[in-house]
Each structure stands twice: as structure tokens, then as C-alpha cells.
Amino acid sequence: MNFHSYADILFVEISVFSALLFAYLLYNNIFLYKTSIKDKLSILLMAGLVETISDGIWQFVDGAPGASAWNFAAACGSTISMAVLTSTLTMISLDCFRLQFKSRVPYILLYVLPLAAIAVMGLTTPWTELVFYIGENWVMEYGALYSYAMMP
């Protein structure tokens, strides 16, 4: 085995461990502390869980012949959940510093529109090839807008 094989195995193992940790924290948050599933911390934990699972699947199936649907699903899940994760973390940070906007317009401009744009880019990328696409040898190739979609 070469370095890349070990790195792939380690990445998948870290993703599995992270998914188990997020699931445990989400379970504690909902059932032990009796918080709502719509709570910001619960949304953060669910987005982290989806991120780690889809990222692990993406790493595991990348380059496998015939796994393009899994590859796209994992890449879309990873992209959209990363956007939800970062925006929810930003909302929690604003709450911790007790910073609030007077109207809904900044929330829409800062959270709703970027999340909608990232979701549309992630879901339409099989046809537009803007974010990622399946190249030769069934390997995921990155499109022109990949770095913008992954870092909201």
C-alpha cells in the first residue's frame, strides 16, 4: 500500500468516528437535554453529521466505476451541509456575542441567498459542471466554481 491508500483509509476512519461523535452529541442534545430538533445547536450537529457521512462516502467511492450517482450525492451532500454548518455556526457566534440585526434583510442577505445559491449550484452541477463533475477514469473533477461552493 502506498501513502495515498493509507491516507484514504485514515480519512474514511476519521469520517466514521466523527459521524459517531456527532450522532452521540445530537442524541444527548435532543433526548438528554430535551432541546428541540429546530434548535440551532441541533441543526449544527445534524449538518455536521451529514457533512462527515457524505464526505466519508465521497472519499470512499471517488474513482469507483459505476458509482457516479453515489459520488454526486455525496459531493452535493457535503457541499450543502458545509454551507449549513458554517452559516449555523455564524448564527450561534452572533448569539454568543449578543449581536442581532434590527430587520430580516441582513439575515436574508447573509444566510438565505448564499445557501440557496450553493444548493442550486450543488444540485445542478451534474448538468452544468460548474462545481464538480465525473471526468475520465470515473474520478471527480473540480469545476470553475468549486472553491466558491465549498467555502461559503
PDB file of C-alpha atoms in Angstrom:
ATOM      1  CA  MET A   1       0.000   0.000   0.000  1.00  0.00           C
ATOM      2  CA  ASN A   2       1.199   3.473  -0.786  1.00  0.00           C
ATOM      3  CA  PHE A   3       0.769   6.743   1.063  1.00  0.00           C
ATOM      4  CA  HIS A   4      -2.455   7.683  -0.738  1.00  0.00           C
ATOM      5  CA  SER A   5      -4.117   4.380   0.169  1.00  0.00           C
ATOM      6  CA  TYR A   6      -3.270   4.874   3.835  1.00  0.00           C
ATOM      7  CA  ALA A   7      -4.483   8.477   3.678  1.00  0.00           C
ATOM      8  CA  ASP A   8      -7.804   7.394   2.120  1.00  0.00           C
ATOM      9  CA  ILE A   9      -8.340   4.712   4.768  1.00  0.00           C
ATOM     10  CA  LEU A  10      -7.460   7.140   7.560  1.00  0.00           C
ATOM     11  CA  PHE A  11      -9.812   9.777   6.142  1.00  0.00           C
ATOM     12  CA  VAL A  12     -12.723   7.330   5.992  1.00  0.00           C
ATOM     13  CA  GLU A  13     -11.975   6.163   9.558  1.00  0.00           C
ATOM     14  CA  ILE A  14     -11.925   9.759  10.800  1.00  0.00           C
ATOM     15  CA  SER A  15     -15.221  10.395   8.994  1.00  0.00           C
ATOM     16  CA  VAL A  16     -16.818   7.347  10.654  1.00  0.00           C
ATOM     17  CA  PHE A  17     -15.543   8.414  14.080  1.00  0.00           C
ATOM     18  CA  SER A  18     -16.757  11.993  13.522  1.00  0.00           C
ATOM     19  CA  ALA A  19     -20.175  10.759  12.392  1.00  0.00           C
ATOM     20  CA  LEU A  20     -20.488   8.617  15.527  1.00  0.00           C
ATOM     21  CA  LEU A  21     -19.443  11.560  17.686  1.00  0.00           C
ATOM     22  CA  PHE A  22     -21.946  13.917  16.017  1.00  0.00           C
ATOM     23  CA  ALA A  23     -24.710  11.307  16.361  1.00  0.00           C
ATOM     24  CA  TYR A  24     -23.919  10.850  20.058  1.00  0.00           C
ATOM     25  CA  LEU A  25     -23.891  14.609  20.666  1.00  0.00           C
ATOM     26  CA  LEU A  26     -27.159  15.021  18.770  1.00  0.00           C
ATOM     27  CA  TYR A  27     -28.737  12.203  20.784  1.00  0.00           C
ATOM     28  CA  ASN A  28     -27.609  13.846  24.035  1.00  0.00           C
ATOM     29  CA  ASN A  29     -28.807  17.253  22.896  1.00  0.00           C
ATOM     30  CA  ILE A  30     -32.305  16.059  21.978  1.00  0.00           C
ATOM     31  CA  PHE A  31     -33.051  13.293  24.479  1.00  0.00           C
ATOM     32  CA  LEU A  32     -30.905  14.160  27.483  1.00  0.00           C
ATOM     33  CA  TYR A  33     -31.191  17.942  27.444  1.00  0.00           C
ATOM     34  CA  LYS A  34     -34.696  17.921  25.886  1.00  0.00           C
ATOM     35  CA  THR A  35     -33.943  20.572  23.270  1.00  0.00           C
ATOM     36  CA  SER A  36     -35.886  20.930  20.058  1.00  0.00           C
ATOM     37  CA  ILE A  37     -34.680  19.495  16.779  1.00  0.00           C
ATOM     38  CA  LYS A  38     -35.109  23.022  15.384  1.00  0.00           C
ATOM     39  CA  ASP A  39     -32.634  24.441  17.899  1.00  0.00           C
ATOM     40  CA  LYS A  40     -29.507  26.000  16.371  1.00  0.00           C
ATOM     41  CA  LEU A  41     -27.206  23.557  18.135  1.00  0.00           C
ATOM     42  CA  SER A  42     -29.278  20.600  16.887  1.00  0.00           C
ATOM     43  CA  ILE A  43     -29.140  21.971  13.334  1.00  0.00           C
ATOM     44  CA  LEU A  44     -25.382  22.422  13.694  1.00  0.00           C
ATOM     45  CA  LEU A  45     -24.977  18.836  14.888  1.00  0.00           C
ATOM     46  CA  MET A  46     -27.207  17.453  12.113  1.00  0.00           C
ATOM     47  CA  ALA A  47     -25.283  19.409   9.477  1.00  0.00           C
ATOM     48  CA  GLY A  48     -22.015  18.119  10.912  1.00  0.00           C
ATOM     49  CA  LEU A  49     -23.363  14.571  10.847  1.00  0.00           C
ATOM     50  CA  VAL A  50     -24.447  14.874   7.216  1.00  0.00           C
ATOM     51  CA  GLU A  51     -21.112  16.504   6.350  1.00  0.00           C
ATOM     52  CA  THR A  52     -18.998  13.738   7.841  1.00  0.00           C
ATOM     53  CA  ILE A  53     -21.111  10.924   6.389  1.00  0.00           C
ATOM     54  CA  SER A  54     -21.247  12.415   2.895  1.00  0.00           C
ATOM     55  CA  ASP A  55     -17.557  13.334   2.982  1.00  0.00           C
ATOM     56  CA  GLY A  56     -16.640   9.785   4.006  1.00  0.00           C
ATOM     57  CA  ILE A  57     -18.824   8.305   1.246  1.00  0.00           C
ATOM     58  CA  TRP A  58     -17.337  10.760  -1.241  1.00  0.00           C
ATOM     59  CA  GLN A  59     -13.814   9.707  -0.310  1.00  0.00           C
ATOM     60  CA  PHE A  60     -14.753   6.030  -0.371  1.00  0.00           C
ATOM     61  CA  VAL A  61     -16.479   5.953  -3.787  1.00  0.00           C
ATOM     62  CA  ASP A  62     -14.350   8.532  -5.633  1.00  0.00           C
ATOM     63  CA  GLY A  63     -12.924   6.859  -8.701  1.00  0.00           C
ATOM     64  CA  ALA A  64     -15.061   3.707  -8.497  1.00  0.00           C
ATOM     65  CA  PRO A  65     -16.570   2.769 -11.865  1.00  0.00           C
ATOM     66  CA  GLY A  66     -20.354   2.882 -11.847  1.00  0.00           C
ATOM     67  CA  ALA A  67     -20.534   4.868  -8.614  1.00  0.00           C
ATOM     68  CA  SER A  68     -21.168   8.248 -10.206  1.00  0.00           C
ATOM     69  CA  ALA A  69     -24.601   8.623  -8.577  1.00  0.00           C
ATOM     70  CA  TRP A  70     -23.088   7.969  -5.130  1.00  0.00           C
ATOM     71  CA  ASN A  71     -20.245  10.323  -5.956  1.00  0.00           C
ATOM     72  CA  PHE A  72     -22.594  13.142  -6.956  1.00  0.00           C
ATOM     73  CA  ALA A  73     -24.906  12.535  -3.997  1.00  0.00           C
ATOM     74  CA  ALA A  74     -22.007  12.577  -1.554  1.00  0.00           C
ATOM     75  CA  ALA A  75     -20.460  15.664  -3.138  1.00  0.00           C
ATOM     76  CA  CYS A  76     -23.798  17.516  -3.128  1.00  0.00           C
ATOM     77  CA  GLY A  77     -24.470  16.478   0.462  1.00  0.00           C
ATOM     78  CA  SER A  78     -21.018  17.582   1.508  1.00  0.00           C
ATOM     79  CA  THR A  79     -21.294  20.940  -0.255  1.00  0.00           C
ATOM     80  CA  ILE A  80     -24.758  21.820   1.034  1.00  0.00           C
ATOM     81  CA  SER A  81     -24.146  20.581   4.583  1.00  0.00           C
ATOM     82  CA  MET A  82     -20.869  22.550   4.750  1.00  0.00           C
ATOM     83  CA  ALA A  83     -22.800  25.694   3.865  1.00  0.00           C
ATOM     84  CA  VAL A  84     -25.474  24.958   6.501  1.00  0.00           C
ATOM     85  CA  LEU A  85     -22.762  24.121   9.031  1.00  0.00           C
ATOM     86  CA  THR A  86     -20.844  27.359   8.553  1.00  0.00           C
ATOM     87  CA  SER A  87     -23.914  29.592   8.467  1.00  0.00           C
ATOM     88  CA  THR A  88     -25.377  27.976  11.597  1.00  0.00           C
ATOM     89  CA  LEU A  89     -22.046  28.341  13.358  1.00  0.00           C
ATOM     90  CA  THR A  90     -22.053  32.008  12.378  1.00  0.00           C
ATOM     91  CA  MET A  91     -25.581  32.426  13.785  1.00  0.00           C
ATOM     92  CA  ILE A  92     -24.526  30.787  17.055  1.00  0.00           C
ATOM     93  CA  SER A  93     -21.473  33.045  17.206  1.00  0.00           C
ATOM     94  CA  LEU A  94     -23.644  36.130  16.688  1.00  0.00           C
ATOM     95  CA  ASP A  95     -25.920  34.950  19.508  1.00  0.00           C
ATOM     96  CA  CYS A  96     -22.956  34.373  21.827  1.00  0.00           C
ATOM     97  CA  PHE A  97     -21.752  37.926  21.287  1.00  0.00           C
ATOM     98  CA  ARG A  98     -25.359  39.166  21.557  1.00  0.00           C
ATOM     99  CA  LEU A  99     -25.248  40.755  18.123  1.00  0.00           C
ATOM    100  CA  GLN A 100     -28.642  40.983  16.461  1.00  0.00           C
ATOM    101  CA  PHE A 101     -29.899  42.702  13.367  1.00  0.00           C
ATOM    102  CA  LYS A 102     -32.868  45.056  13.551  1.00  0.00           C
ATOM    103  CA  SER A 103     -34.583  43.711  10.434  1.00  0.00           C
ATOM    104  CA  ARG A 104     -34.778  40.465   8.481  1.00  0.00           C
ATOM    105  CA  VAL A 105     -32.999  41.842   5.404  1.00  0.00           C
ATOM    106  CA  PRO A 106     -29.430  41.169   6.679  1.00  0.00           C
ATOM    107  CA  TYR A 107     -30.414  37.606   7.625  1.00  0.00           C
ATOM    108  CA  ILE A 108     -31.791  37.023   4.138  1.00  0.00           C
ATOM    109  CA  LEU A 109     -28.706  38.544   2.503  1.00  0.00           C
ATOM    110  CA  LEU A 110     -26.222  36.730   4.750  1.00  0.00           C
ATOM    111  CA  TYR A 111     -27.865  33.317   5.117  1.00  0.00           C
ATOM    112  CA  VAL A 112     -30.795  32.576   2.837  1.00  0.00           C
ATOM    113  CA  LEU A 113     -29.443  33.801  -0.503  1.00  0.00           C
ATOM    114  CA  PRO A 114     -25.956  32.219  -0.201  1.00  0.00           C
ATOM    115  CA  LEU A 115     -27.444  28.909   0.993  1.00  0.00           C
ATOM    116  CA  ALA A 116     -29.943  28.927  -1.863  1.00  0.00           C
ATOM    117  CA  ALA A 117     -27.201  29.698  -4.395  1.00  0.00           C
ATOM    118  CA  ILE A 118     -24.969  26.923  -3.052  1.00  0.00           C
ATOM    119  CA  ALA A 119     -27.870  24.453  -3.035  1.00  0.00           C
ATOM    120  CA  VAL A 120     -28.781  25.292  -6.639  1.00  0.00           C
ATOM    121  CA  MET A 121     -25.137  25.053  -7.747  1.00  0.00           C
ATOM    122  CA  GLY A 122     -24.693  21.739  -5.926  1.00  0.00           C
ATOM    123  CA  LEU A 123     -27.868  20.168  -7.278  1.00  0.00           C
ATOM    124  CA  THR A 124     -27.450  21.328 -10.884  1.00  0.00           C
ATOM    125  CA  THR A 125     -23.760  20.522 -11.196  1.00  0.00           C
ATOM    126  CA  PRO A 126     -24.252  17.170 -12.997  1.00  0.00           C
ATOM    127  CA  TRP A 127     -25.538  19.152 -15.982  1.00  0.00           C
ATOM    128  CA  THR A 128     -23.610  22.423 -15.678  1.00  0.00           C
ATOM    129  CA  GLU A 129     -20.252  21.025 -14.451  1.00  0.00           C
ATOM    130  CA  LEU A 130     -19.664  24.286 -12.574  1.00  0.00           C
ATOM    131  CA  VAL A 131     -18.762  22.814  -9.188  1.00  0.00           C
ATOM    132  CA  PHE A 132     -17.697  19.213  -9.887  1.00  0.00           C
ATOM    133  CA  TYR A 133     -18.184  16.521 -12.492  1.00  0.00           C
ATOM    134  CA  ILE A 134     -17.143  12.965 -13.282  1.00  0.00           C
ATOM    135  CA  GLY A 135     -14.076  13.004 -15.503  1.00  0.00           C
ATOM    136  CA  GLU A 136     -12.134  10.230 -17.151  1.00  0.00           C
ATOM    137  CA  ASN A 137     -11.491   7.065 -15.125  1.00  0.00           C
ATOM    138  CA  TRP A 138     -14.610   7.884 -13.047  1.00  0.00           C
ATOM    139  CA  VAL A 139     -12.719  10.366 -10.872  1.00  0.00           C
ATOM    140  CA  MET A 140     -14.338  13.505  -9.509  1.00  0.00           C
ATOM    141  CA  GLU A 141     -13.025  16.614 -11.254  1.00  0.00           C
ATOM    142  CA  TYR A 142     -13.456  20.110  -9.845  1.00  0.00           C
ATOM    143  CA  GLY A 143     -15.228  22.776 -11.837  1.00  0.00           C
ATOM    144  CA  ALA A 144     -14.645  26.502 -12.076  1.00  0.00           C
ATOM    145  CA  LEU A 145     -16.807  27.381  -9.032  1.00  0.00           C
ATOM    146  CA  TYR A 146     -15.673  24.556  -6.709  1.00  0.00           C
ATOM    147  CA  SER A 147     -13.779  26.746  -4.245  1.00  0.00           C
ATOM    148  CA  TYR A 148     -16.659  29.229  -4.021  1.00  0.00           C
ATOM    149  CA  ALA A 149     -19.217  26.497  -3.357  1.00  0.00           C
ATOM    150  CA  MET A 150     -17.125  24.768  -0.692  1.00  0.00           C
ATOM    151  CA  MET A 151     -16.215  27.912   1.236  1.00  0.00           C
ATOM    152  CA  PRO A 152     -19.371  29.976   1.721  1.00  0.00           C
TER     153      PRO A 152
END
